[in-house]
Coordinates of C-alpha atoms in Angstrom, one line a residue:
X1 CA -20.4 5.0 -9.6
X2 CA -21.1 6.5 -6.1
X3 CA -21.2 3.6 -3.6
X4 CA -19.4 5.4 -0.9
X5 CA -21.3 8.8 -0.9
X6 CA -21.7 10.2 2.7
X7 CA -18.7 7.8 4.0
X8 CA -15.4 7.9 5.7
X9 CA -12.0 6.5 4.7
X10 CA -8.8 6.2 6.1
X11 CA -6.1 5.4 4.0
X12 CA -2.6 4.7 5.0
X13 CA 0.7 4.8 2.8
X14 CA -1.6 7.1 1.2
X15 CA 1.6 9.2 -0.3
X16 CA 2.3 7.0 -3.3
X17 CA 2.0 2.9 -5.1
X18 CA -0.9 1.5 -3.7
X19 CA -2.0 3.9 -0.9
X20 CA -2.3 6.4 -3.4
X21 CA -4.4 4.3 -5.9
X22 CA -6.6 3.2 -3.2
X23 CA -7.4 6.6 -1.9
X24 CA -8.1 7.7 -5.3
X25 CA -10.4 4.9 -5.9
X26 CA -12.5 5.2 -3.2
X27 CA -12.6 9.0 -3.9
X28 CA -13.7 8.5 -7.1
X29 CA -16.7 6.6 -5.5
X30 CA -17.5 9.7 -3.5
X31 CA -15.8 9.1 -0.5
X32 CA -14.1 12.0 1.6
X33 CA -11.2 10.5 2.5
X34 CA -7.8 10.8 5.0
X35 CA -4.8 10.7 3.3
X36 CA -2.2 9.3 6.1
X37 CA 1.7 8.8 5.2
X38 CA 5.1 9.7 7.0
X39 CA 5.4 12.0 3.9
X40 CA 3.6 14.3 4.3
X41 CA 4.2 16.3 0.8
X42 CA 3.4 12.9 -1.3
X43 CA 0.4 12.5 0.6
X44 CA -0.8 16.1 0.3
X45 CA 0.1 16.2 -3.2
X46 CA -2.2 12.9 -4.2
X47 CA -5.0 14.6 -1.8
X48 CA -4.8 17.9 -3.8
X49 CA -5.9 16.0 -7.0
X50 CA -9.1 14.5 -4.9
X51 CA -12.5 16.4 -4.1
X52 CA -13.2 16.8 0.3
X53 CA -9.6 14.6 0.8
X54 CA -7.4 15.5 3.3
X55 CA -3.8 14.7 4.4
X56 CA -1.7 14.2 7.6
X57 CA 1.8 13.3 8.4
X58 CA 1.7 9.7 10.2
X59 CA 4.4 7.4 11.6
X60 CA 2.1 4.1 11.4
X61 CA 4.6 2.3 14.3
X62 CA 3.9 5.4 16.4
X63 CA 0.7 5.3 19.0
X64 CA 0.1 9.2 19.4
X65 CA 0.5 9.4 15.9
X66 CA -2.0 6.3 15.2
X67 CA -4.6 8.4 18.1
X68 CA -3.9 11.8 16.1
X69 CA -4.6 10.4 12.9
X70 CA -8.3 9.0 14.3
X71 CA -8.8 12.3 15.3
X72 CA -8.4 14.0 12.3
X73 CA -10.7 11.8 11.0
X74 CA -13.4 12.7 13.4
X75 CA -12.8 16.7 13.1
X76 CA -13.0 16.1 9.8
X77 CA -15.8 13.7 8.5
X78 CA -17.0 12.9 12.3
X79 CA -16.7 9.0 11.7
X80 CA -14.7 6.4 10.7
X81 CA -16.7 3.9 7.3
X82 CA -13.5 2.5 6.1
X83 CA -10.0 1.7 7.8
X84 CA -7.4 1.1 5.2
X85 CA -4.5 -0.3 6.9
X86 CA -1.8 -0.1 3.7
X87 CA 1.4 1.3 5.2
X88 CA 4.4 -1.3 4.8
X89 CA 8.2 -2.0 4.3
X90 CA 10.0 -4.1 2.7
X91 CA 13.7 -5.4 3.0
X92 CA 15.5 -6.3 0.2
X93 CA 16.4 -9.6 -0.9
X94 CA 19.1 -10.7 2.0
X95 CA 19.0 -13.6 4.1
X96 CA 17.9 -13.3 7.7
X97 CA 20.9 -13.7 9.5
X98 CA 22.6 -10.6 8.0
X99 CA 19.3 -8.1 8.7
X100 CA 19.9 -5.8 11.4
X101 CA 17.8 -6.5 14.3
X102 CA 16.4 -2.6 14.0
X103 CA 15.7 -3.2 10.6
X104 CA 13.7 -6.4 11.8
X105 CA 11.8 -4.5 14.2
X106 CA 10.8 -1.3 12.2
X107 CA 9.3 -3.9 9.8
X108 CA 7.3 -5.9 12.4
X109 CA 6.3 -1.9 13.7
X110 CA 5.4 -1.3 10.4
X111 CA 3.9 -4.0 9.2
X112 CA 2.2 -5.5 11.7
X113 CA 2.0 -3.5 14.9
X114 CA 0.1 -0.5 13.1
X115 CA -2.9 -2.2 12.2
X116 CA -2.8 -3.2 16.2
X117 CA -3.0 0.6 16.7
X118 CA -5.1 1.9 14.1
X119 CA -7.7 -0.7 14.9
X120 CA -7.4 0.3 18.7
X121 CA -8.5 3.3 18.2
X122 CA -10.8 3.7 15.2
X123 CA -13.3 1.2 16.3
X124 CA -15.1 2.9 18.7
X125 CA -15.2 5.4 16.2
X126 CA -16.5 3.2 13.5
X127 CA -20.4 2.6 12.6
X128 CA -22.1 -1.4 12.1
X129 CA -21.3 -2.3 8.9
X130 CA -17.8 -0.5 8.7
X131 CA -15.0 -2.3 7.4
X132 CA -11.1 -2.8 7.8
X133 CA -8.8 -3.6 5.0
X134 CA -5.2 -4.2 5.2
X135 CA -2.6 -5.3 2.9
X136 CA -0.9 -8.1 3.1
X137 CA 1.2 -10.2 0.5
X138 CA 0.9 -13.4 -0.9
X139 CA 4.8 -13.7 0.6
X140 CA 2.4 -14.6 3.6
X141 CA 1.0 -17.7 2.0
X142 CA 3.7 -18.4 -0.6
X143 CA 7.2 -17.5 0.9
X144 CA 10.4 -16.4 -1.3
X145 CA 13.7 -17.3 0.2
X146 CA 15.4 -13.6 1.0
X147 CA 12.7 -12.5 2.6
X148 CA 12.0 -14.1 5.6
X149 CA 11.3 -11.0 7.8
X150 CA 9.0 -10.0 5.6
X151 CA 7.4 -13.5 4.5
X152 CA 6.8 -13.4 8.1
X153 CA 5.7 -9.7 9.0
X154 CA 3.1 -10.5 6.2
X155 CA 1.9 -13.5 7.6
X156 CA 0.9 -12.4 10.9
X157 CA -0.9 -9.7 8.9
X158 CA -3.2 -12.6 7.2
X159 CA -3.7 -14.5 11.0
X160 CA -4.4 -10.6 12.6
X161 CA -6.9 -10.4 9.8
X162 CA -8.6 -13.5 11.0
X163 CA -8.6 -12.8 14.5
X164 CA -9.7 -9.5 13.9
X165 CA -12.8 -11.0 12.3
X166 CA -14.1 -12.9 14.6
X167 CA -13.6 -10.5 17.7
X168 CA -15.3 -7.6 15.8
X169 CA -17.9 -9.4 14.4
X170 CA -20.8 -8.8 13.1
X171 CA -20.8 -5.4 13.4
X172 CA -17.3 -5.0 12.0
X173 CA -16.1 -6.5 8.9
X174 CA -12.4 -7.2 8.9
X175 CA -10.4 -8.4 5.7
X176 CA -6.6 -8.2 4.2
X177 CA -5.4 -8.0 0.2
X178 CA -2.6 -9.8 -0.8
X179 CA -0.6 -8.7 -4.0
X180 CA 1.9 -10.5 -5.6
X181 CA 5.1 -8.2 -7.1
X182 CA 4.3 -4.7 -8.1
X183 CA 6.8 -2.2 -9.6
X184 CA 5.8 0.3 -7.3
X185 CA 9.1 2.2 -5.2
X186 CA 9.0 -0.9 -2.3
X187 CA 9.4 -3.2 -5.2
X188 CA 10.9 -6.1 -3.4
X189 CA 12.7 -7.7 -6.3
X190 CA 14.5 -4.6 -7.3
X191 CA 18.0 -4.5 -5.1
X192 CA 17.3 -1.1 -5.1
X193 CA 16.8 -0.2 -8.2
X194 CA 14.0 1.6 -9.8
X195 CA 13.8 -0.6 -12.2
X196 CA 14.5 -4.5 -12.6
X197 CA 17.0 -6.3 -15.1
X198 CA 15.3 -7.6 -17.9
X199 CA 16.2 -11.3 -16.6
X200 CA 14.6 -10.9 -13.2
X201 CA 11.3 -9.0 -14.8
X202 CA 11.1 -12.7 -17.1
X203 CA 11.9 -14.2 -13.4
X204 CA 9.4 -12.7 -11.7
X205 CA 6.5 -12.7 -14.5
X206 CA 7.3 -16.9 -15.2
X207 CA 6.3 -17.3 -12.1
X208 CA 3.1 -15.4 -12.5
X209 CA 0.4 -17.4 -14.5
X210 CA -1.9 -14.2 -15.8
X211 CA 1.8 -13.4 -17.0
X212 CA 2.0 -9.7 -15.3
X213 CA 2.4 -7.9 -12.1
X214 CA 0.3 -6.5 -10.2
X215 CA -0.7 -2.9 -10.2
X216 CA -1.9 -0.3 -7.7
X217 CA -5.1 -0.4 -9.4
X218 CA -5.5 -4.2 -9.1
X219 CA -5.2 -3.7 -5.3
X220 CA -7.6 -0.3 -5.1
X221 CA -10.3 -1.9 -7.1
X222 CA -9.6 -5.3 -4.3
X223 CA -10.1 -2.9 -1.2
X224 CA -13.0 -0.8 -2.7
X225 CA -14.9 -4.4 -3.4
X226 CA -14.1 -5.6 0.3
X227 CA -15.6 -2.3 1.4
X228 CA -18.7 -2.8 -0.6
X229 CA -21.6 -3.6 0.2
X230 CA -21.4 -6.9 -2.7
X231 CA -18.7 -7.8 0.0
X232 CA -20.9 -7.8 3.4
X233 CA -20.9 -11.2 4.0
X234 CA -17.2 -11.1 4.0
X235 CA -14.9 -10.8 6.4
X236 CA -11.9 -12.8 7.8
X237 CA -10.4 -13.2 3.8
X238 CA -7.2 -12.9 2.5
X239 CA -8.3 -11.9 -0.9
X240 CA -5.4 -13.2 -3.9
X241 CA -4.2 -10.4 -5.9
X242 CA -1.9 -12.1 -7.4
X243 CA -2.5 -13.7 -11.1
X244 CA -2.4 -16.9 -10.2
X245 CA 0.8 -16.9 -8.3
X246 CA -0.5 -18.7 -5.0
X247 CA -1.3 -21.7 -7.3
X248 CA 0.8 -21.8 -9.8

């Protein structure tokens, strides 16, 4: 398919998990797209694999960094179609009180503030019927106990979603993702590790009714439909990617 021939996307976290998936995605649908991450080398390493794509070097918490990173997108594709607003951290599993209070506010910078400032300044930028996408988590909607900065961060990304909707619209479409547990490197149930014990992968997947995690490719396929034009009448959603999880 070709649905997004002759359009513009942003994507950030682009370097690797599901930034990388979704900038593949959409340019396997013919987009030319910007691949933004604080690593630079992932990033240009996924974009040399991609037809027109190209990649910068982005703090998402950062303003300058969030106006450089529009710009690049106008000198090289002259719009803006498609914000992707992916970049996140996690923390792992600790309670609240023994987070660092930096910690707590690089998440919240993260997390939340940078789709503040990549929405700032990519709308002017963006045609009608342009859309932005961010990712959220179904920790928004369905909290775990450990994470309550990030339960929270995520949150506020679902409700900035909503807002975002109304005050752009119509011209604007303005929607968020929300995952459940994906081994990708910010798995949240790891401890660190690259990989999880064998009795918190059965943890994690009990509590998951399809009876799997989620993949990068769950979420790029979720972003590239929100996008679409089978999606226009969309906007203020927090789309479940989550097998279940948010009912179960």
């Amino acid at each position: 398919m070709n649905r997004f021939k002759d359009k513009s996307v942003v994507v950030t976290g682009a370097a690797s998990g599901f930034g990388a998936a979704i900038a593949r995605k959409f340019a396997g649908e013919g987009a030319s797209v910007l691949l933004a991450d604080i690593d630079l080398e992932g990033a240009e390493k996924v974009a040399s694999k991609l037809t027109g794509a190209v990649a910068v070097k982005v703090d998402v918490a950062d303003e300058s960094d969030n106006k450089a990173m529009v710009q690049a997108a106008l000198d090289n594709f002259g719009k803006v179609d498609v914000m992707c607003c992916n970049a996140g951290i996690p923390h792992r599993g600790s309670y609240m009180t023994r987070m660092k209070v930096e910690d707590f506010d690089r998440m919240w910078a993260v997390n939340v503030r940078s789709i503040f400032l990549a929405t700032k300044y990519c709308v002017e930028h963006m045609p009608a019927g342009s859309s932005i996408i961010s990712t959220a988590s179904i920790a928004g909607k369905r909290p775990r106990k450990g994470l309550t900065p990030y339960n929270a961060s995520k949150g506020a990304v679902i409700t900035l979603t909503k807002s975002m909707a109304l005050e752009l619209a119509p011209n604007i479409r303005v929607n968020c993702v929300c995952p459940v547990s994906s081994p990708t490197k910010f798995d949240l149930t790891s401890t660190g590790k690259e990989k999880l014990s064998d009795d918190m992968e059965k943890m994690v997947i009990d509590g998951i009714p399809m009876g799997r995690r989620a993949t990068p490719e769950d979420v790029a396929d979720s972003f590239v439909f929100l996008a679409s034009d089978e999606a226009k009448f969309l906007t203020g959603v927090a789309l479940d990617v989550d097998g279940g999880r948010a009912i179960s």
